[in-house]
mmCIF file of C-alpha atoms in Angstrom:
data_model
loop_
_atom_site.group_PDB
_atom_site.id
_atom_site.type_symbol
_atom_site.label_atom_id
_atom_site.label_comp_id
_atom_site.label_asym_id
_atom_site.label_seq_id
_atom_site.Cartn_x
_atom_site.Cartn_y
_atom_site.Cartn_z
ATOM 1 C CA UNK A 1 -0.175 18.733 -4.837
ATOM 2 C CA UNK A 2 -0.088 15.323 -5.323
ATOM 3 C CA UNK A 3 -3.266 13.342 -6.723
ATOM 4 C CA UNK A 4 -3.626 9.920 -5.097
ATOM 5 C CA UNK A 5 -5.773 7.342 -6.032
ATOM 6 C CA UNK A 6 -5.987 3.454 -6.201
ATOM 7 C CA UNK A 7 -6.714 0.847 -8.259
ATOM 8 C CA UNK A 8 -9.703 -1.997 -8.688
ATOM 9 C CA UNK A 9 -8.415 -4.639 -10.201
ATOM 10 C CA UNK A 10 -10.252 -6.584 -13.233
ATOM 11 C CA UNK A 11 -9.095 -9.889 -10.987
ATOM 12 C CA UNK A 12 -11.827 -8.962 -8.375
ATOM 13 C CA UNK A 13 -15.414 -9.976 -9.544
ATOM 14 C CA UNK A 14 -17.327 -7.284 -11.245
ATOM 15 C CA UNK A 15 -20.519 -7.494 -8.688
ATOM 16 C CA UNK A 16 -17.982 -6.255 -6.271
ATOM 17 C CA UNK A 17 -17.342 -3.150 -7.316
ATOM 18 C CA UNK A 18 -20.205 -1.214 -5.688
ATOM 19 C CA UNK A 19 -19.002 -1.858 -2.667
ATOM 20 C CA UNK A 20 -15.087 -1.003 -3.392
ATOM 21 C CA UNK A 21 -16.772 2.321 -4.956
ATOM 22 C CA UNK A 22 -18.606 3.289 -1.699
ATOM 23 C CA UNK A 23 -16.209 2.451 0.669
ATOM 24 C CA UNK A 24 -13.647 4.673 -1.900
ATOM 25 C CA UNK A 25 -16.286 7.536 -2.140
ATOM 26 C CA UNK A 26 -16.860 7.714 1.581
ATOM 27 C CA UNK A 27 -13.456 7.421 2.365
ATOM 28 C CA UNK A 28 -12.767 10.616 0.364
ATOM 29 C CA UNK A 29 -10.651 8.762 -2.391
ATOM 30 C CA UNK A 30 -9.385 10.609 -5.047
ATOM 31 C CA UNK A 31 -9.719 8.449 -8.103
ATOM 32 C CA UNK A 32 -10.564 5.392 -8.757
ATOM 33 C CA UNK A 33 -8.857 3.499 -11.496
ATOM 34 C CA UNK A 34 -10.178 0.334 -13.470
ATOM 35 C CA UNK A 35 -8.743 -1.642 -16.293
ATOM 36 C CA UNK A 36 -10.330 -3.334 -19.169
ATOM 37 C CA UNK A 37 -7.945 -6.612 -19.875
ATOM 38 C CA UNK A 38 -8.898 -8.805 -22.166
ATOM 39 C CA UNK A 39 -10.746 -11.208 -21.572
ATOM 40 C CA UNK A 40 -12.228 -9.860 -17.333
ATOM 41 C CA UNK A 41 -14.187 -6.690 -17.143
ATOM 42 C CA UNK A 42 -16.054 -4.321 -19.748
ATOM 43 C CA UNK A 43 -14.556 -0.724 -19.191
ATOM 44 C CA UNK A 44 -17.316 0.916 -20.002
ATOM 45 C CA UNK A 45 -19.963 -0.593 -18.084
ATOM 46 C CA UNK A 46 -18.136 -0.845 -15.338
ATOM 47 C CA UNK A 47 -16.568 3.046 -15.574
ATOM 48 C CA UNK A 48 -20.241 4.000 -16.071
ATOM 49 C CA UNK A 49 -21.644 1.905 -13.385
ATOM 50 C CA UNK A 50 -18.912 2.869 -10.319
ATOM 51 C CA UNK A 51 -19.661 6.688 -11.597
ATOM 52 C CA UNK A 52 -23.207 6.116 -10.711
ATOM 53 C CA UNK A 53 -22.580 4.120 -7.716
ATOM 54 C CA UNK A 54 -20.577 7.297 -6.150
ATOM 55 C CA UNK A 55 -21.257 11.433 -5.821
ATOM 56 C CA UNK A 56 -18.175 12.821 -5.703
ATOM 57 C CA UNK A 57 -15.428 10.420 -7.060
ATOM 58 C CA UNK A 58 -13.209 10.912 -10.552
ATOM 59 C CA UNK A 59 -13.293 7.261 -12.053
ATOM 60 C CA UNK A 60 -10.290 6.897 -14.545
ATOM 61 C CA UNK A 61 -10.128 3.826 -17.182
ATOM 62 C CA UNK A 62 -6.570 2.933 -17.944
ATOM 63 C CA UNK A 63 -7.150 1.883 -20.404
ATOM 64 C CA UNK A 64 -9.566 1.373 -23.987
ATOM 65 C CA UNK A 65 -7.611 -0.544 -26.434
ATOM 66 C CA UNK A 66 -8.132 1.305 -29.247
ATOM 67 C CA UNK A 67 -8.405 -1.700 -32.227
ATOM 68 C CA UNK A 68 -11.225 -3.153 -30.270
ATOM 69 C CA UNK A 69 -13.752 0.147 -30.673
ATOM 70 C CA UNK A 70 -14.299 2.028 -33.763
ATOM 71 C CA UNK A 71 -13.174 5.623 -32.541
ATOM 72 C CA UNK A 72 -17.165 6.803 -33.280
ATOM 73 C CA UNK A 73 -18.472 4.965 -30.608
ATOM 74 C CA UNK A 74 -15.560 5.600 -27.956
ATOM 75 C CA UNK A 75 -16.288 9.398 -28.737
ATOM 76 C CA UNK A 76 -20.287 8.282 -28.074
ATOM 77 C CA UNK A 77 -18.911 7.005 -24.575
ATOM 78 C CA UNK A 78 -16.583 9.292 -23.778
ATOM 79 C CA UNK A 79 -19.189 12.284 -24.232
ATOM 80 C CA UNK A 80 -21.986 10.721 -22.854
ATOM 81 C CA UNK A 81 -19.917 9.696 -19.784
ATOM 82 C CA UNK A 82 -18.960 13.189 -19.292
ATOM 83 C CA UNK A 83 -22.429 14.619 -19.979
ATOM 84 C CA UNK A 84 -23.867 12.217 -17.052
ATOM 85 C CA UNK A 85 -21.241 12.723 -14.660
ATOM 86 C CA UNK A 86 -19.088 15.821 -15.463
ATOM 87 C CA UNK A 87 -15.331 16.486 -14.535
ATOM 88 C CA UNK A 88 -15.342 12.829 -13.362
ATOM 89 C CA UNK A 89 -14.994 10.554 -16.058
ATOM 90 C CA UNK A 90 -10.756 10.235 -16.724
ATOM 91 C CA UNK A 91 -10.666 8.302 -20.097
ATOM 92 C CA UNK A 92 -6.990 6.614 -20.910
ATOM 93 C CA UNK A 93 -6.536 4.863 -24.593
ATOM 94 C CA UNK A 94 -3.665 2.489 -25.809
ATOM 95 C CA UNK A 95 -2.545 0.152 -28.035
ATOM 96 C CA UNK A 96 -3.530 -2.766 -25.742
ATOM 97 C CA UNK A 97 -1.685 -5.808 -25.169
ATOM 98 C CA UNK A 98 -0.586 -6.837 -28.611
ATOM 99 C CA UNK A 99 -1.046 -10.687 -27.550
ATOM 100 C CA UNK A 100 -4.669 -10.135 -26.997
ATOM 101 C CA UNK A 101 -5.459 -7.914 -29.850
ATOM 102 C CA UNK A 102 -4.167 -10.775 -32.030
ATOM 103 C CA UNK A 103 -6.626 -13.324 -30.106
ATOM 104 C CA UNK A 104 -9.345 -11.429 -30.716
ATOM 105 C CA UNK A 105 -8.408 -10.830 -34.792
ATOM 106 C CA UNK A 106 -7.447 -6.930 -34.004
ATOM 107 C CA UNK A 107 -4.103 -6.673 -34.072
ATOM 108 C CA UNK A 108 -2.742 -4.212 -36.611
ATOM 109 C CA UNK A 109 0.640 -3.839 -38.155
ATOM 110 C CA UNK A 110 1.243 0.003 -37.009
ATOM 111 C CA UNK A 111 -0.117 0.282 -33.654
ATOM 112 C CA UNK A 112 1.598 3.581 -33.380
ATOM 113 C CA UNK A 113 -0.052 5.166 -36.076
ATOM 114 C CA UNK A 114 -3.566 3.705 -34.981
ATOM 115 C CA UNK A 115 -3.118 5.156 -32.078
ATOM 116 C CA UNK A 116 -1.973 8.851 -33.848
ATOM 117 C CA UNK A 117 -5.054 8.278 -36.603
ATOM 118 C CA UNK A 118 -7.422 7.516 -33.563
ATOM 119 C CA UNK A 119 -6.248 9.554 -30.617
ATOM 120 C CA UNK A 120 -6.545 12.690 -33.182
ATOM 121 C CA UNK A 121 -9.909 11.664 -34.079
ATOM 122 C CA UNK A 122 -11.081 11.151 -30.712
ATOM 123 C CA UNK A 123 -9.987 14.576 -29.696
ATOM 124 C CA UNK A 124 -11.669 16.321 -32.225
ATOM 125 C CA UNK A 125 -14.367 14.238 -31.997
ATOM 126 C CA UNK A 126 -14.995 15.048 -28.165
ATOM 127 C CA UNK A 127 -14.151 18.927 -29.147
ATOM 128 C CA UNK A 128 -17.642 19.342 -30.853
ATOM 129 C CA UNK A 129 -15.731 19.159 -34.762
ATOM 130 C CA UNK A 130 -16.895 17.372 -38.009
ATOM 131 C CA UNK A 131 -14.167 15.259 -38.656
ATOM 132 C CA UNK A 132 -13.621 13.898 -42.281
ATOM 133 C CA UNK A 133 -10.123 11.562 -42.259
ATOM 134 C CA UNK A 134 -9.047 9.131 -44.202
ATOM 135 C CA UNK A 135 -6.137 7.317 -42.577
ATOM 136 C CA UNK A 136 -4.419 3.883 -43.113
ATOM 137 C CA UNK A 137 -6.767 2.940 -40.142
ATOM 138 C CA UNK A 138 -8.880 5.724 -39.094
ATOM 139 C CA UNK A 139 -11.743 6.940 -41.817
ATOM 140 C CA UNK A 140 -14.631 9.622 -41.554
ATOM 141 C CA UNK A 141 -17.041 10.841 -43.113
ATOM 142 C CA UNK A 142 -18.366 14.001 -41.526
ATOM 143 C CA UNK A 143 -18.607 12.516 -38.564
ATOM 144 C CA UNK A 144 -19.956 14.940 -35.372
ATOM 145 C CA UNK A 145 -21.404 14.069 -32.038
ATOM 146 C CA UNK A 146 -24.814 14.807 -31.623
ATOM 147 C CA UNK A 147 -24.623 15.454 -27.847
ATOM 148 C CA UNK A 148 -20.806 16.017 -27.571
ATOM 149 C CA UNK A 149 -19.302 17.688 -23.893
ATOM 150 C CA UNK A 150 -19.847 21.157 -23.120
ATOM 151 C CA UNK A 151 -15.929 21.149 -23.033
ATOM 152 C CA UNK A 152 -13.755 18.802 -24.111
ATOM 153 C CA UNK A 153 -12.672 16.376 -21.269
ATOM 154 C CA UNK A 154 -9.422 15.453 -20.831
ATOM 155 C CA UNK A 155 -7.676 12.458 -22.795
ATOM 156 C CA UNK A 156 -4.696 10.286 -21.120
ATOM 157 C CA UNK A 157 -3.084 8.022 -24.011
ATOM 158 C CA UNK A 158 -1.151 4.871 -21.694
ATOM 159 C CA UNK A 159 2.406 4.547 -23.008
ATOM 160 C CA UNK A 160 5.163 2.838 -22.647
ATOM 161 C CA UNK A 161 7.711 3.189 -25.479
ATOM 162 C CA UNK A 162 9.765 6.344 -26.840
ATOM 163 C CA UNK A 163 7.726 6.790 -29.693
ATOM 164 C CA UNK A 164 4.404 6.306 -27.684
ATOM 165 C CA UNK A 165 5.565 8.073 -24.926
ATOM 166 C CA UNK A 166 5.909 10.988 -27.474
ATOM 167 C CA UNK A 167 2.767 10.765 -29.670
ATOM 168 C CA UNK A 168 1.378 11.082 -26.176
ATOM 169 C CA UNK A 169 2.862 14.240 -25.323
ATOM 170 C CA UNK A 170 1.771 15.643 -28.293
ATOM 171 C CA UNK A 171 -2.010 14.024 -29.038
ATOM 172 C CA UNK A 172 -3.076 13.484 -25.285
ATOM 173 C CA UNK A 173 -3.666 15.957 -22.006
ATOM 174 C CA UNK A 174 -2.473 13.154 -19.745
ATOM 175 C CA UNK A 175 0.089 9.802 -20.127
ATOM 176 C CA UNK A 176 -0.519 6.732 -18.278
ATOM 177 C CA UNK A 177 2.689 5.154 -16.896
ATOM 178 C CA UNK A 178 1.928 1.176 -16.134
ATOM 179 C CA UNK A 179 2.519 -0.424 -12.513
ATOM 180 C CA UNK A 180 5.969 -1.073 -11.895
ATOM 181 C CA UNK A 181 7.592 1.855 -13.824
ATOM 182 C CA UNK A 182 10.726 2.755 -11.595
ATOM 183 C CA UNK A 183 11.306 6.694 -10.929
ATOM 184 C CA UNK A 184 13.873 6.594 -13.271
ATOM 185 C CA UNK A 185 11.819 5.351 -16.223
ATOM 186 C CA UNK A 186 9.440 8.129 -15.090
ATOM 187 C CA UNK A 187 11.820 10.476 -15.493
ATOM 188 C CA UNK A 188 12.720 9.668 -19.001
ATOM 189 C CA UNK A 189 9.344 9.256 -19.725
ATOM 190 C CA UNK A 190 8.423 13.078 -18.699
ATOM 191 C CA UNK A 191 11.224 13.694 -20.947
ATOM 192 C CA UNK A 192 9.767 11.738 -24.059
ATOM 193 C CA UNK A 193 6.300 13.522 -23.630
ATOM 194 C CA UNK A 194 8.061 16.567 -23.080
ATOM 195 C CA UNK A 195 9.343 16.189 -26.345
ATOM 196 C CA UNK A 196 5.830 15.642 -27.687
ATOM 197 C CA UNK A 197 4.743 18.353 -26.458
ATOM 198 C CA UNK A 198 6.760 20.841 -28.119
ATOM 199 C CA UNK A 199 5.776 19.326 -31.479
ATOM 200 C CA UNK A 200 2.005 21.090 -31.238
ATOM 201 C CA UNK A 201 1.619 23.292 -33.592
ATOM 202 C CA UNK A 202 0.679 25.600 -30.365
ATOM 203 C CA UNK A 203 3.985 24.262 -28.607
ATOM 204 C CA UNK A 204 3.750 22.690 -24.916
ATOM 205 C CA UNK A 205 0.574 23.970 -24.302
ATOM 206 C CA UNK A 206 -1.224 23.170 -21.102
ATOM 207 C CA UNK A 207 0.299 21.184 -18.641
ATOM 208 C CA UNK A 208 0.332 17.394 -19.314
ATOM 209 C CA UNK A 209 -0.273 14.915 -15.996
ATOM 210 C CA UNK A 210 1.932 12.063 -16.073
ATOM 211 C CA UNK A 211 -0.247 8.993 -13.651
ATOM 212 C CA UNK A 212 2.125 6.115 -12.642
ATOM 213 C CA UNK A 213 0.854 3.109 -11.142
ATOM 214 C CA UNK A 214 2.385 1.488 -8.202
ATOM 215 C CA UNK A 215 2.482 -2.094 -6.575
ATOM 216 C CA UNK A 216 1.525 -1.722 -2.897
ATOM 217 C CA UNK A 217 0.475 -3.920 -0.624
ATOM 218 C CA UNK A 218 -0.144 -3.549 3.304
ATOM 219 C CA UNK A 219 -0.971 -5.717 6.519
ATOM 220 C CA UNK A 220 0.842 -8.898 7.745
ATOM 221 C CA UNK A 221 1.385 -10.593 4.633
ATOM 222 C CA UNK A 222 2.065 -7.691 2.444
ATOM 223 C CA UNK A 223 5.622 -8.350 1.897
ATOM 224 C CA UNK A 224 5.297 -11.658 0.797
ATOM 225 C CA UNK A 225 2.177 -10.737 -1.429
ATOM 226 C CA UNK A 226 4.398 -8.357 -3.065
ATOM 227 C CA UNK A 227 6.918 -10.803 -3.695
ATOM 228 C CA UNK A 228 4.690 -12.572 -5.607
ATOM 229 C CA UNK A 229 3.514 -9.874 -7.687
ATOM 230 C CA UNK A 230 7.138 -9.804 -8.512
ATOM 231 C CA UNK A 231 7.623 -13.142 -10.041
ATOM 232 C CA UNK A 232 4.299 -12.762 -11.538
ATOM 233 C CA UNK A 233 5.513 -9.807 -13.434
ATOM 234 C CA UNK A 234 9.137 -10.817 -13.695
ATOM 235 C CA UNK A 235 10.916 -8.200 -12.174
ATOM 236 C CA UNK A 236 14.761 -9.180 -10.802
ATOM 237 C CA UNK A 237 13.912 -6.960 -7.607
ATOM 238 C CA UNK A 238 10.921 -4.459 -6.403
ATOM 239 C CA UNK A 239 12.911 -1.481 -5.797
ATOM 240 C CA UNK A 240 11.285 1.561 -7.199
ATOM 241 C CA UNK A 241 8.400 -0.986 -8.645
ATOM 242 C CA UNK A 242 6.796 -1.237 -5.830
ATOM 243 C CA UNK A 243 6.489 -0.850 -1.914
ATOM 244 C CA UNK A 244 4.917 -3.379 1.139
ATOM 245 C CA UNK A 245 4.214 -1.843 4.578
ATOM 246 C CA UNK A 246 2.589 0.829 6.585
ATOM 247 C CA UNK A 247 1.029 4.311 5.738
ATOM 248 C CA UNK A 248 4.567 5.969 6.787
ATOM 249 C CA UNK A 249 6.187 3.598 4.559
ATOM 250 C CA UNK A 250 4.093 3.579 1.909
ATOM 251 C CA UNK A 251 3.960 7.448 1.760
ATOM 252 C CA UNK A 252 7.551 7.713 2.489
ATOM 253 C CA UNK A 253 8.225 5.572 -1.067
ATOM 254 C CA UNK A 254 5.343 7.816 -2.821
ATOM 255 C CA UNK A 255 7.841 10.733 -2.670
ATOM 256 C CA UNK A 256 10.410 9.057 -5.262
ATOM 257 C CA UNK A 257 7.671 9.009 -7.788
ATOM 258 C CA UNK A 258 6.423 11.943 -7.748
ATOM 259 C CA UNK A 259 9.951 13.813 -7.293
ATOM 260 C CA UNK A 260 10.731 11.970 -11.124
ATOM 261 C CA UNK A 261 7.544 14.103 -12.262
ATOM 262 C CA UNK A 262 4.629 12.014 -11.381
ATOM 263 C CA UNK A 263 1.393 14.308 -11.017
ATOM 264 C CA UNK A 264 -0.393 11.050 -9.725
ATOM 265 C CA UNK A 265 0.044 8.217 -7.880
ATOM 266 C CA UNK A 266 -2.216 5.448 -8.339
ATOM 267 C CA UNK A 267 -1.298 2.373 -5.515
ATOM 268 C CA UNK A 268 -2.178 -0.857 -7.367
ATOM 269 C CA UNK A 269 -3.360 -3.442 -4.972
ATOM 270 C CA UNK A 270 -1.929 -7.210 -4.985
ATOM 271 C CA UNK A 271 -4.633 -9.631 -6.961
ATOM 272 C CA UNK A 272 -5.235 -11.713 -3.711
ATOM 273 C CA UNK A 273 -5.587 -8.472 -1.689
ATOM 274 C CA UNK A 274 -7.966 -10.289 1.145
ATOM 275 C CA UNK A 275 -9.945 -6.545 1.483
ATOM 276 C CA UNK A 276 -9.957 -3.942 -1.221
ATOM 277 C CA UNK A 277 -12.524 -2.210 0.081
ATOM 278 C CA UNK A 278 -10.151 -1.576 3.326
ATOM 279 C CA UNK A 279 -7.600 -1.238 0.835
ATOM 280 C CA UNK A 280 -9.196 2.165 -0.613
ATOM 281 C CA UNK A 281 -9.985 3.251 2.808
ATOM 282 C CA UNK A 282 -6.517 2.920 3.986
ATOM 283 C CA UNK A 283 -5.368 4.878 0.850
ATOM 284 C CA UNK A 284 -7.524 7.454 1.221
ATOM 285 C CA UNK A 285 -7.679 7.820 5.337
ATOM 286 C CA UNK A 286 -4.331 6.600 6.260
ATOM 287 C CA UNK A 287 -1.922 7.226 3.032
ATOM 288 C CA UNK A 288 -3.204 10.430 1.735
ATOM 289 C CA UNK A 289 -2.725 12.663 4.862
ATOM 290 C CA UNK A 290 1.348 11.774 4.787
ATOM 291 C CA UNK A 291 1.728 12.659 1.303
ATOM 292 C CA UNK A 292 1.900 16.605 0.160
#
């Protein structure tokens, strides 16, 4: 079955998430996605903080740039996160936007084998090991969590490159696939993990969720909301990047991602979207029923 969830974006205030949260979590809403772009919203505080807010909700962060935390204290978070609030905490990493990293004095020459040095790590890490590494980037010294998860919680790595897209497959349980990734690109990108996969030492393994996020926007001025999302983004046209309309039609365009491989949707709401909390509740009462 399909998982479908939505986003809150890092555009709406942060003091407005506990609303969006309980209108999600009473609305029976999957998962809840946030984003921690430079320079809006904390990702852990606010991860932690809509986890509290709700009872039965799976709260994903797509994603934690990994040059901006040494991977110590993400595996602090990551276990403590799933210690308070188990099976609900979905925890993506990336290279982050390479612009920003460079702002901040983080940027590194080899993000790709950051990410491999730290998404390793991490893993271990969060698997109750001592880790001792010393990596172009990454470097331990008998380093083991104190209070680390009962069992190791899943990690998504976001990706959107071949060579990502395959040290995903092959250090991650999950990829994140970024809003306005046609069908098509998901289905070479299920390839490109695919081929990741099969380079762990234990082969393919367990199965490997690919989340895509999409543009969507509904009510009377969702197709010209959209349209702006696409010259914001720069896309020539929003077919198979996006969809404007009703539940039918919104559900109706959900099929052609998740027949390229998608195990989850996640709709992405417009920046000026006048009501995300109705948003959530639309996705959740309206949207999920249509879709398998």
């Amino acid at each position: 079955m399909t998982t479908l969830g939505a986003v809150y974006l890092p555009q709406f205030p942060p003091e407005r998430l506990r609303s969006v949260v309980r209108a999600a979590d009473e609305a029976g809403l999957e998962e809840l996605w946030l984003w921690e772009d430079c320079f809006l919203e904390g990702g852990v505080a606010s991860m932690s903080a809509a986890l509290a807010w709700s009872g039965r909700l799976r709260v994903g962060m797509g994603l934690l740039p990994v040059p901006l935390r040494n991977v110590a204290v993400a595996a602090m978070e990551v276990a403590t996160l799933d210690r308070l609030f188990p099976g609900r905490a979905l925890v993506g990493i990336g290279h982050g936007v390479q612009d920003w990293m460079g702002q901040v004095g983080a940027r590194v020459e080899s993000p790709v084998t950051l990410l491999r040095e730290y998404g390793t790590a991490l893993r271990a890490l969060l698997g109750g090991e001592r880790v001792t590494t010393e990596g172009r980037y990454v470097s331990l010294d008998g380093v083991a969590l104190d209070w680390p998860p009962p069992a190791r919680p899943p990690l998504f790595v976001g990706a959107v490159g071949p060579r990502s897209l395959r040290l995903a497959g092959e250090i991650a349980d999950g990829t994140l696939l970024t809003g306005g990734t046609t069908p098509d690109e998901v289905r070479r990108a299920r390839a490109l993990v695919d081929e990741g996969r099969a380079r762990r030492p234990e082969g393919a393994g367990d199965p490997h969720a690919i989340v895509v996020s999409v543009h969507a926007a509904t009510g009377p001025d969702a197709a010209a909301r959209l349209e702006a999302e696409r010259v914001r983004w720069g896309y020539e046209a929003l077919d198979g990047r996006g969809v404007a309309g009703d539940a039918e039609r919104i559900a109706e365009a959900i099929a052609a991602w998740t027949e390229a491989g998608a195990d989850t949707v996640v709709l992405q709401p417009t920046p000026d979207e006048p009501d995300p909390e109705g948003f959530v509740r639309f996705v959740a009462q309206q949207v999920r029923p249509l879709v398998p």
